[in-house]
Amino acid sequence: MNKNPYLDQILVEMESVGDDWEELFTGEFHLKEVFNLVASLVKAAESIVLAPESGESKHELVRDAFEYFDNKFKIIDRIDDLIPLPFFLEPFDGPLLRAVIDILITQAVSALNRTVWKK
C-alpha cells in the first residue's frame, strides 16, 4: 500500500491545531471526540489539498489520517466497546464501524467542499 504523500503534512497540521488528541483518546472516551477528530482532519485536509475538484484526494487523506489515529489510539475498538451488540454480530461490528466512519468522512469532505468552493 502506498503511503499518502500528504499524510505527514496533515499530521503536522493536526499538531499545530493544539488539540491534545493523546489526552482525548486515552481518557474517558465519548463519541463526540470521533466527530471532532473527523472535522479537524477535514479542515486540515482542506488547507493541504487546495484544488476544488480534489474531494476524492481529501477523502483519501482524511481516511488515511484517521487510520493513523485509529492505529495509535484504537478508536474503532473504543467505539465498539461503547456499543453492546449480540454475540453473533460481534465479528461484523469492526467492518461496519469502519464503513460508518468512511461515510462520515465522505459527508464531511463533501459539505466542506460545497461551503469552501461555493461561488
PDB file of C-alpha atoms in Angstrom:
ATOM      1  CA  MET A   1       0.000   0.000   0.000  1.00  0.00           C
ATOM      2  CA  ASN A   2       1.398   3.392  -0.982  1.00  0.00           C
ATOM      3  CA  LYS A   3       1.667   5.957   1.755  1.00  0.00           C
ATOM      4  CA  ASN A   4      -0.388   9.071   1.082  1.00  0.00           C
ATOM      5  CA  PRO A   5       2.089  11.849   0.201  1.00  0.00           C
ATOM      6  CA  TYR A   6       0.114  14.340   2.296  1.00  0.00           C
ATOM      7  CA  LEU A   7      -0.154  12.168   5.420  1.00  0.00           C
ATOM      8  CA  ASP A   8       2.882  13.617   7.196  1.00  0.00           C
ATOM      9  CA  GLN A   9       1.703  17.113   6.356  1.00  0.00           C
ATOM     10  CA  ILE A  10      -1.785  16.582   7.817  1.00  0.00           C
ATOM     11  CA  LEU A  11      -0.306  15.078  10.992  1.00  0.00           C
ATOM     12  CA  VAL A  12       1.899  18.156  11.429  1.00  0.00           C
ATOM     13  CA  GLU A  13      -1.149  20.340  10.769  1.00  0.00           C
ATOM     14  CA  MET A  14      -3.095  18.425  13.442  1.00  0.00           C
ATOM     15  CA  GLU A  15      -0.295  19.043  15.955  1.00  0.00           C
ATOM     16  CA  SER A  16      -0.393  22.766  15.212  1.00  0.00           C
ATOM     17  CA  VAL A  17      -4.131  22.892  15.961  1.00  0.00           C
ATOM     18  CA  GLY A  18      -3.175  22.352  19.567  1.00  0.00           C
ATOM     19  CA  ASP A  19      -5.812  19.771  20.453  1.00  0.00           C
ATOM     20  CA  ASP A  20      -4.381  17.164  22.768  1.00  0.00           C
ATOM     21  CA  TRP A  21      -5.528  14.042  20.934  1.00  0.00           C
ATOM     22  CA  GLU A  22      -3.435  11.915  23.267  1.00  0.00           C
ATOM     23  CA  GLU A  23      -5.437  13.182  26.240  1.00  0.00           C
ATOM     24  CA  LEU A  24      -8.785  12.971  24.440  1.00  0.00           C
ATOM     25  CA  PHE A  25      -8.320   9.401  23.289  1.00  0.00           C
ATOM     26  CA  THR A  26      -6.648   7.916  26.351  1.00  0.00           C
ATOM     27  CA  GLY A  27      -9.005   9.265  28.996  1.00  0.00           C
ATOM     28  CA  GLU A  28     -12.736   8.741  29.285  1.00  0.00           C
ATOM     29  CA  PHE A  29     -13.991   8.184  25.761  1.00  0.00           C
ATOM     30  CA  HIS A  30     -17.017   9.817  24.133  1.00  0.00           C
ATOM     31  CA  LEU A  31     -18.221   9.596  20.540  1.00  0.00           C
ATOM     32  CA  LYS A  32     -18.042  13.380  20.178  1.00  0.00           C
ATOM     33  CA  GLU A  33     -14.238  13.062  20.119  1.00  0.00           C
ATOM     34  CA  VAL A  34     -14.535  10.975  16.952  1.00  0.00           C
ATOM     35  CA  PHE A  35     -16.698  13.630  15.296  1.00  0.00           C
ATOM     36  CA  ASN A  36     -14.289  16.352  16.436  1.00  0.00           C
ATOM     37  CA  LEU A  37     -11.343  14.392  15.059  1.00  0.00           C
ATOM     38  CA  VAL A  38     -13.014  13.867  11.677  1.00  0.00           C
ATOM     39  CA  ALA A  39     -13.986  17.560  11.495  1.00  0.00           C
ATOM     40  CA  SER A  40     -10.424  18.633  12.366  1.00  0.00           C
ATOM     41  CA  LEU A  41      -8.959  16.213   9.827  1.00  0.00           C
ATOM     42  CA  VAL A  42     -11.276  17.507   7.091  1.00  0.00           C
ATOM     43  CA  LYS A  43     -10.368  21.135   7.870  1.00  0.00           C
ATOM     44  CA  ALA A  44      -6.680  20.242   7.819  1.00  0.00           C
ATOM     45  CA  ALA A  45      -7.081  18.364   4.530  1.00  0.00           C
ATOM     46  CA  GLU A  46      -8.829  21.414   3.086  1.00  0.00           C
ATOM     47  CA  SER A  47      -5.795  23.558   3.882  1.00  0.00           C
ATOM     48  CA  ILE A  48      -3.401  20.998   2.371  1.00  0.00           C
ATOM     49  CA  VAL A  49      -5.203  19.835  -0.787  1.00  0.00           C
ATOM     50  CA  LEU A  50      -6.191  23.101  -2.424  1.00  0.00           C
ATOM     51  CA  ALA A  51      -7.888  22.183  -5.714  1.00  0.00           C
ATOM     52  CA  PRO A  52     -11.707  22.369  -5.648  1.00  0.00           C
ATOM     53  CA  GLU A  53     -12.082  19.181  -7.703  1.00  0.00           C
ATOM     54  CA  SER A  54      -9.980  17.204  -5.259  1.00  0.00           C
ATOM     55  CA  GLY A  55     -12.714  15.831  -2.985  1.00  0.00           C
ATOM     56  CA  GLU A  56     -11.555  12.275  -3.586  1.00  0.00           C
ATOM     57  CA  SER A  57      -7.972  13.160  -2.642  1.00  0.00           C
ATOM     58  CA  LYS A  58      -9.181  14.882   0.524  1.00  0.00           C
ATOM     59  CA  HIS A  59     -11.332  11.895   1.407  1.00  0.00           C
ATOM     60  CA  GLU A  60      -8.381   9.542   0.947  1.00  0.00           C
ATOM     61  CA  LEU A  61      -6.136  11.815   3.013  1.00  0.00           C
ATOM     62  CA  VAL A  62      -8.654  12.089   5.854  1.00  0.00           C
ATOM     63  CA  ARG A  63      -9.256   8.335   5.779  1.00  0.00           C
ATOM     64  CA  ASP A  64      -5.509   7.633   5.917  1.00  0.00           C
ATOM     65  CA  ALA A  65      -5.047  10.133   8.760  1.00  0.00           C
ATOM     66  CA  PHE A  66      -7.996   8.633  10.659  1.00  0.00           C
ATOM     67  CA  GLU A  67      -6.423   5.208  10.202  1.00  0.00           C
ATOM     68  CA  TYR A  68      -3.193   6.591  11.686  1.00  0.00           C
ATOM     69  CA  PHE A  69      -5.109   7.854  14.742  1.00  0.00           C
ATOM     70  CA  ASP A  70      -7.053   4.591  14.967  1.00  0.00           C
ATOM     71  CA  ASN A  71      -3.832   2.571  14.956  1.00  0.00           C
ATOM     72  CA  LYS A  72      -2.398   4.831  17.641  1.00  0.00           C
ATOM     73  CA  PHE A  73      -5.459   5.138  19.918  1.00  0.00           C
ATOM     74  CA  LYS A  74      -7.608   2.107  18.925  1.00  0.00           C
ATOM     75  CA  ILE A  75     -10.582   4.383  18.208  1.00  0.00           C
ATOM     76  CA  ILE A  76     -12.702   1.751  16.433  1.00  0.00           C
ATOM     77  CA  ASP A  77     -12.164  -0.682  19.314  1.00  0.00           C
ATOM     78  CA  ARG A  78     -13.191   2.014  21.792  1.00  0.00           C
ATOM     79  CA  ILE A  79     -16.356   2.789  19.806  1.00  0.00           C
ATOM     80  CA  ASP A  80     -17.048  -0.935  19.685  1.00  0.00           C
ATOM     81  CA  ASP A  81     -16.779  -1.080  23.482  1.00  0.00           C
ATOM     82  CA  LEU A  82     -19.434   1.639  23.772  1.00  0.00           C
ATOM     83  CA  ILE A  83     -21.948  -0.220  21.601  1.00  0.00           C
ATOM     84  CA  PRO A  84     -23.080  -3.561  23.010  1.00  0.00           C
ATOM     85  CA  LEU A  85     -24.144  -5.987  20.314  1.00  0.00           C
ATOM     86  CA  PRO A  86     -25.385  -9.572  20.456  1.00  0.00           C
ATOM     87  CA  PHE A  87     -22.512 -12.064  20.325  1.00  0.00           C
ATOM     88  CA  PHE A  88     -23.403 -13.247  16.819  1.00  0.00           C
ATOM     89  CA  LEU A  89     -22.929  -9.713  15.424  1.00  0.00           C
ATOM     90  CA  GLU A  90     -19.543  -9.096  17.071  1.00  0.00           C
ATOM     91  CA  PRO A  91     -17.472 -10.374  14.101  1.00  0.00           C
ATOM     92  CA  PHE A  92     -19.123  -7.758  11.867  1.00  0.00           C
ATOM     93  CA  ASP A  93     -19.023  -4.669  14.056  1.00  0.00           C
ATOM     94  CA  GLY A  94     -15.439  -3.607  13.222  1.00  0.00           C
ATOM     95  CA  PRO A  95     -16.016  -3.510   9.453  1.00  0.00           C
ATOM     96  CA  LEU A  96     -19.419  -1.885   9.993  1.00  0.00           C
ATOM     97  CA  LEU A  97     -17.934   0.837  12.212  1.00  0.00           C
ATOM     98  CA  ARG A  98     -15.192   1.479   9.645  1.00  0.00           C
ATOM     99  CA  ALA A  99     -17.861   1.848   6.943  1.00  0.00           C
ATOM    100  CA  VAL A 100     -19.804   4.306   9.111  1.00  0.00           C
ATOM    101  CA  ILE A 101     -16.638   6.358   9.724  1.00  0.00           C
ATOM    102  CA  ASP A 102     -15.944   6.329   5.981  1.00  0.00           C
ATOM    103  CA  ILE A 103     -19.467   7.646   5.307  1.00  0.00           C
ATOM    104  CA  LEU A 104     -18.953  10.331   7.953  1.00  0.00           C
ATOM    105  CA  ILE A 105     -15.685  11.353   6.281  1.00  0.00           C
ATOM    106  CA  THR A 106     -17.362  11.415   2.848  1.00  0.00           C
ATOM    107  CA  GLN A 107     -20.163  13.637   4.107  1.00  0.00           C
ATOM    108  CA  ALA A 108     -17.809  15.998   5.956  1.00  0.00           C
ATOM    109  CA  VAL A 109     -15.482  16.388   2.953  1.00  0.00           C
ATOM    110  CA  SER A 110     -18.442  16.925   0.645  1.00  0.00           C
ATOM    111  CA  ALA A 111     -20.054  19.517   2.939  1.00  0.00           C
ATOM    112  CA  LEU A 112     -16.824  21.452   3.397  1.00  0.00           C
ATOM    113  CA  ASN A 113     -16.060  21.319  -0.321  1.00  0.00           C
ATOM    114  CA  ARG A 114     -19.502  22.814  -1.092  1.00  0.00           C
ATOM    115  CA  THR A 115     -19.002  25.524   1.525  1.00  0.00           C
ATOM    116  CA  VAL A 116     -15.397  26.475   0.757  1.00  0.00           C
ATOM    117  CA  TRP A 117     -15.617  26.275  -3.028  1.00  0.00           C
ATOM    118  CA  LYS A 118     -19.086  27.832  -3.366  1.00  0.00           C
ATOM    119  CA  LYS A 119     -19.032  30.675  -5.884  1.00  0.00           C
TER     120      LYS A 119
END
